[in-house]
Short mmCIF file of C-alpha atoms in Angstrom, two decimals:
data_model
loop_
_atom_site.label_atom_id
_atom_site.label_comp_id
_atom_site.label_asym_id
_atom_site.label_seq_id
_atom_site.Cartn_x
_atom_site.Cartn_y
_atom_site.Cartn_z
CA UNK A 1 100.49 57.87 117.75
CA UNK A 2 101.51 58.50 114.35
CA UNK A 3 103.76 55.85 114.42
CA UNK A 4 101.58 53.06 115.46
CA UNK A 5 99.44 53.60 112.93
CA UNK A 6 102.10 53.07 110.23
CA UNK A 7 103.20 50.06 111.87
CA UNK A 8 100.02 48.82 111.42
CA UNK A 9 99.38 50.57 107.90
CA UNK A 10 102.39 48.12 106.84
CA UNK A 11 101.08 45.29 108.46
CA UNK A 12 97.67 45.22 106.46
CA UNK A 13 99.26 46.72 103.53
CA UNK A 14 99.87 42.66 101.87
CA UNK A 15 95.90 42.84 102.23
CA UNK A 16 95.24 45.90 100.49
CA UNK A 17 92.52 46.39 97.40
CA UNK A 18 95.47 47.52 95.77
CA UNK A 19 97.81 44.15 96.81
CA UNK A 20 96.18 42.24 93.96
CA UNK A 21 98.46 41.71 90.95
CA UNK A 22 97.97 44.06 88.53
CA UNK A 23 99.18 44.04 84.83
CA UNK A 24 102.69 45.50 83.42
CA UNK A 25 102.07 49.02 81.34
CA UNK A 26 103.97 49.07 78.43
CA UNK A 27 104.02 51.93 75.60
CA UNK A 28 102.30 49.64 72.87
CA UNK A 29 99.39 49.48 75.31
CA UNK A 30 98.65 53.24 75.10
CA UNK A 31 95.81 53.96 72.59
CA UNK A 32 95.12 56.48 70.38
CA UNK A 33 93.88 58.90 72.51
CA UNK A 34 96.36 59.15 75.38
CA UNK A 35 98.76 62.43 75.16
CA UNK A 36 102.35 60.83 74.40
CA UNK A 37 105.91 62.38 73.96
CA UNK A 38 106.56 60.90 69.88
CA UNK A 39 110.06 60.19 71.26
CA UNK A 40 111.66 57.01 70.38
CA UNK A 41 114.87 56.80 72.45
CA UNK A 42 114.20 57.92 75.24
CA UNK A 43 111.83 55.22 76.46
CA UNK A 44 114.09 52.74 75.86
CA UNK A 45 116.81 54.34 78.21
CA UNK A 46 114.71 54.91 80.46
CA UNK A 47 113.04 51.19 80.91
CA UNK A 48 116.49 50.15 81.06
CA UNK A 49 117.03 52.64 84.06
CA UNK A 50 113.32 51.50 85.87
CA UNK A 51 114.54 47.55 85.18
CA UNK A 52 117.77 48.58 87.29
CA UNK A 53 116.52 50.10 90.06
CA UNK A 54 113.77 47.07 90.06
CA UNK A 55 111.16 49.52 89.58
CA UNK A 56 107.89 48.89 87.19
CA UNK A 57 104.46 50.32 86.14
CA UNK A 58 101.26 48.78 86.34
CA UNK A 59 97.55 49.02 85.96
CA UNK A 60 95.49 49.96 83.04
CA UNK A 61 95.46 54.02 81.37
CA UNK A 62 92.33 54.36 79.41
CA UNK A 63 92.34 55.34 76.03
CA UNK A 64 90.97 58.73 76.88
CA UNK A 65 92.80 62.37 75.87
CA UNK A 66 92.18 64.54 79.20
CA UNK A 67 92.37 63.88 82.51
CA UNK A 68 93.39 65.17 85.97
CA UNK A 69 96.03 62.95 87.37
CA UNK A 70 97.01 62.08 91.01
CA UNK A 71 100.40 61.54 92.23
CA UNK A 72 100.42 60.14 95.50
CA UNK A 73 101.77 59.92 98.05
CA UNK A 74 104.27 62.33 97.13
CA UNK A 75 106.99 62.43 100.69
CA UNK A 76 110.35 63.10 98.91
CA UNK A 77 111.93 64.71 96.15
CA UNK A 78 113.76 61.16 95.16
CA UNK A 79 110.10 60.17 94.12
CA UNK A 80 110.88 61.87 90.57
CA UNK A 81 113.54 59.59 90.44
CA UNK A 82 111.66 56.65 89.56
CA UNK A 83 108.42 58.97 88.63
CA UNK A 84 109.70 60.66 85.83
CA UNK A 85 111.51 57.70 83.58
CA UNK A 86 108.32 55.35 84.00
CA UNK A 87 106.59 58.32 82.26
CA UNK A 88 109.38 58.23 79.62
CA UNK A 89 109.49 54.52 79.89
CA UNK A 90 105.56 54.62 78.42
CA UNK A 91 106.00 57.86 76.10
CA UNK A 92 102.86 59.20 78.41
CA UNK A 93 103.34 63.32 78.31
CA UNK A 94 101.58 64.27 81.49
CA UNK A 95 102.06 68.11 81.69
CA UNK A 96 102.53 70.04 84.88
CA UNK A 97 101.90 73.73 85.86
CA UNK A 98 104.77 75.95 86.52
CA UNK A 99 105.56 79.80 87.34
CA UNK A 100 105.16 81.78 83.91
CA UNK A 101 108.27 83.79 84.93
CA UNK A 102 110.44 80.39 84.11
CA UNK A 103 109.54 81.02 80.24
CA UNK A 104 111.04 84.30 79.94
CA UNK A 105 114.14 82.70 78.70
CA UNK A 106 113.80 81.15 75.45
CA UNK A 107 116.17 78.24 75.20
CA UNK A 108 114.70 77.76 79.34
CA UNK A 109 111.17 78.04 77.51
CA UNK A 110 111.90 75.57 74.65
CA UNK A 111 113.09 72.54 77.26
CA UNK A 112 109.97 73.46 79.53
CA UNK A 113 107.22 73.07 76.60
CA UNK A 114 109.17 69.56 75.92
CA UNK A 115 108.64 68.35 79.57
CA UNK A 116 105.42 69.30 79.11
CA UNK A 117 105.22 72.74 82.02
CA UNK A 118 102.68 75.11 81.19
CA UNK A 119 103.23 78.53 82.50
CA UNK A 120 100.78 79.61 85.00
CA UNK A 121 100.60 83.43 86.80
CA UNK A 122 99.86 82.29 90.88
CA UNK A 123 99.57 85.34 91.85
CA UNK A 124 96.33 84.97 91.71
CA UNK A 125 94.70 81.53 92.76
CA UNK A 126 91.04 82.11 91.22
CA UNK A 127 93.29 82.61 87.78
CA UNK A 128 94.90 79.93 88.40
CA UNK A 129 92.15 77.61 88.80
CA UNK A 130 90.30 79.38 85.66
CA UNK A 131 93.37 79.00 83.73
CA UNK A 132 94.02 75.67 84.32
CA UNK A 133 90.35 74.37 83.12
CA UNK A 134 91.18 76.94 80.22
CA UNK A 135 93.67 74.57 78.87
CA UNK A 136 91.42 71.45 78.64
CA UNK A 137 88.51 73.52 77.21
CA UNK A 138 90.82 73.77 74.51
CA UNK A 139 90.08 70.40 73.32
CA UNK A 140 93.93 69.34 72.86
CA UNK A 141 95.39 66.25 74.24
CA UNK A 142 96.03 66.99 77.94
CA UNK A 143 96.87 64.83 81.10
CA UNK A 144 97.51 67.52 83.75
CA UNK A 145 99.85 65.98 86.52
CA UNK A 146 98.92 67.62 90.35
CA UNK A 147 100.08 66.42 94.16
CA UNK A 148 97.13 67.24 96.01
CA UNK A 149 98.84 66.87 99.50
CA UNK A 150 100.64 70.62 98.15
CA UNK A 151 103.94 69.69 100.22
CA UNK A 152 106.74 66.66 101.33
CA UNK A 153 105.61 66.51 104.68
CA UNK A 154 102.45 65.49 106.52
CA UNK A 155 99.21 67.68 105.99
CA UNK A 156 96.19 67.26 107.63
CA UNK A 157 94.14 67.59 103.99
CA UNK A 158 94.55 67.58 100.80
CA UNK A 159 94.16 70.44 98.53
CA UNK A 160 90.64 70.65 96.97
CA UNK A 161 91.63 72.22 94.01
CA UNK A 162 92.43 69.34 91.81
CA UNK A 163 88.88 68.15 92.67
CA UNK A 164 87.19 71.42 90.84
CA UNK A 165 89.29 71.68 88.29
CA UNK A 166 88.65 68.51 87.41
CA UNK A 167 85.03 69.28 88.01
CA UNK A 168 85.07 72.61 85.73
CA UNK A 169 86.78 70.92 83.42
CA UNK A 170 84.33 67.90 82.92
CA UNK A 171 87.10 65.71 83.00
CA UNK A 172 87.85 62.60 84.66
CA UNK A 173 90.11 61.71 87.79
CA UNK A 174 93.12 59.15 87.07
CA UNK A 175 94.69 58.20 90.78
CA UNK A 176 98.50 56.94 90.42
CA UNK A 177 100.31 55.79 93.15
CA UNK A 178 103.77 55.26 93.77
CA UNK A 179 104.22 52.69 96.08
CA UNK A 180 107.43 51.92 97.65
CA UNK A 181 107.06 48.58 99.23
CA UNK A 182 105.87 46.79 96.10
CA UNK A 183 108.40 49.64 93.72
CA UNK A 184 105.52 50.23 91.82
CA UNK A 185 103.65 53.04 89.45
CA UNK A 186 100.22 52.19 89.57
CA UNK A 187 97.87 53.42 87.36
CA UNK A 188 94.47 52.92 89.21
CA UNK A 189 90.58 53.24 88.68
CA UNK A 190 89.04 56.74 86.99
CA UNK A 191 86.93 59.03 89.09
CA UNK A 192 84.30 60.75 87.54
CA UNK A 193 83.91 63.62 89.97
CA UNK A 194 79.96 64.32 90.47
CA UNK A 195 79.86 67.69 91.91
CA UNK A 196 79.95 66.15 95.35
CA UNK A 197 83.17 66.14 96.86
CA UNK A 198 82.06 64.81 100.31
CA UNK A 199 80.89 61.78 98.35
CA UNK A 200 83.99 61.59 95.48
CA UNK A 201 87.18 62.00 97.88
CA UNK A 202 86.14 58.29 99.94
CA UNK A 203 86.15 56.73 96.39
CA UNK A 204 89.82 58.18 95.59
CA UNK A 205 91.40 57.50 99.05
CA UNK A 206 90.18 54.12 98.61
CA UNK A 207 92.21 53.27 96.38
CA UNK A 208 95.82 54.40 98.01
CA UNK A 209 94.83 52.10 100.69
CA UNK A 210 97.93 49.72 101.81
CA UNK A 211 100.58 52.25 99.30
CA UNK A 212 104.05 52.61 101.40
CA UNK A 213 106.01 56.22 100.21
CA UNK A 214 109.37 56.87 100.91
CA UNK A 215 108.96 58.54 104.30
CA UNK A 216 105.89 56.76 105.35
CA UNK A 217 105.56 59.25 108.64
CA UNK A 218 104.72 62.11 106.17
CA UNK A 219 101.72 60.32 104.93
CA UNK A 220 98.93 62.34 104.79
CA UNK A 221 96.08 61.87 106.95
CA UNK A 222 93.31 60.84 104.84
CA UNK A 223 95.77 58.25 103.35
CA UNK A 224 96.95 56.96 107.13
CA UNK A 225 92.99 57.22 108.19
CA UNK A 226 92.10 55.24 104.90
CA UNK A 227 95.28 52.26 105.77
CA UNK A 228 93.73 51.97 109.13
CA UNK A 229 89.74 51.76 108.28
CA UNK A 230 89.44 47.78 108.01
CA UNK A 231 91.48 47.79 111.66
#
């Protein structure tokens, strides 16, 4: 079963919303506003290393300074591969959350604050929620990276969480995709979440309709239902 539907998933993926061309990103389009890294070396290695492997960015980032950010569909740890230099290849700091425990070692603690981890206690999951909205209440730049599917292999959901913290937050909802048929990072449409998840998760899985991942039999099954719903 699962199978024929990503046969067919790659069959209409040339006829996707998402299929059109979309413009090259490029660190001199970033405005103002958009959290960035201040480095000046290392995006030029690493567009050099996304121009070898014949990978590119795309889309549009807006020129805002806090966001929740998607990365989907996330099936294999070579994703970070390509993920990580197009994020050095635009300067763009998007910070992730990571055990506090990491940061009890200085020097460790030093090279985690410049990839941009923030050190979160999950032992405790309301916390964790409360202390991530924490952070953008603070006012400072902040693009908070999260992989709602939660794991590498196929999950029947996503995890919700992104969606409230976003909500809590009052901050908007910037889908990227990482699409291995076209290579691909796409920076897609913001979601302004309205309280209403029922209503705001349709507009988000929208959008990752027609993106191939690595493994495309661990694709979630919102994002397999959502490749299939014009069949």
């Amino acid at each position: 079963m699962t199978s024929k539907l990503f046969n067919r998933s790659k069959a209409a993926a040339s006829q996707s919303i998402n299929s059109k061309i979309l413009p090259k990103l490029s660190r001199k389009q970033l405005g103002s506003l958009v959290p960035k890294r201040g480095n000046k070396i290392a995006p030029v290695i690493a567009s050099a290393m996304l121009k070898a492997a014949g990978w590119s960015t795309v889309g549009e980032i807006p020129n805002i300074s806090q966001a929740v950010v998607l990365a989907l569909p996330h099936t294999s740890n070579i994703d970070g591969v390509y993920a990580i230099p197009s994020l050095f290849a635009l300067d763009l700091k998007i910070s992730i959350m990571g055990k506090h425990t990491l940061f009890k070692v200085p020097v460790f603690a030093q090279l985690l604050n410049w990839i941009g981890v923030i050190p979160i206690d999950r032992s405790d999951k309301g916390s964790v929620l409360q202390a991530s909205i924490d952070k953008f209440k603070t006012g400072k730049p902040l693009f908070l990276g999260l992989a709602p599917e939660g794991t590498r292999q196929y999950t029947e959901t996503w995890k919700s969480g992104f969606y409230y913290l976003a909500v809590g937050a009052g901050v908007p909802i910037l889908p990227v995709a990482m699409d291995y048929k076209t290579k691909e990072i796409r920076f897609m449409s913001l979601v302004y979440p309205s309280g209403d998840i029922e209503a705001d998760l349709p507009k988000i899985y929208a959008q990752y309709k027609g993106v191939i991942p690595r493994h495309p039999e661990r694709l979630s099954q919102p994002l397999q239902d959502i490749n299939n719903s014009a069949e």
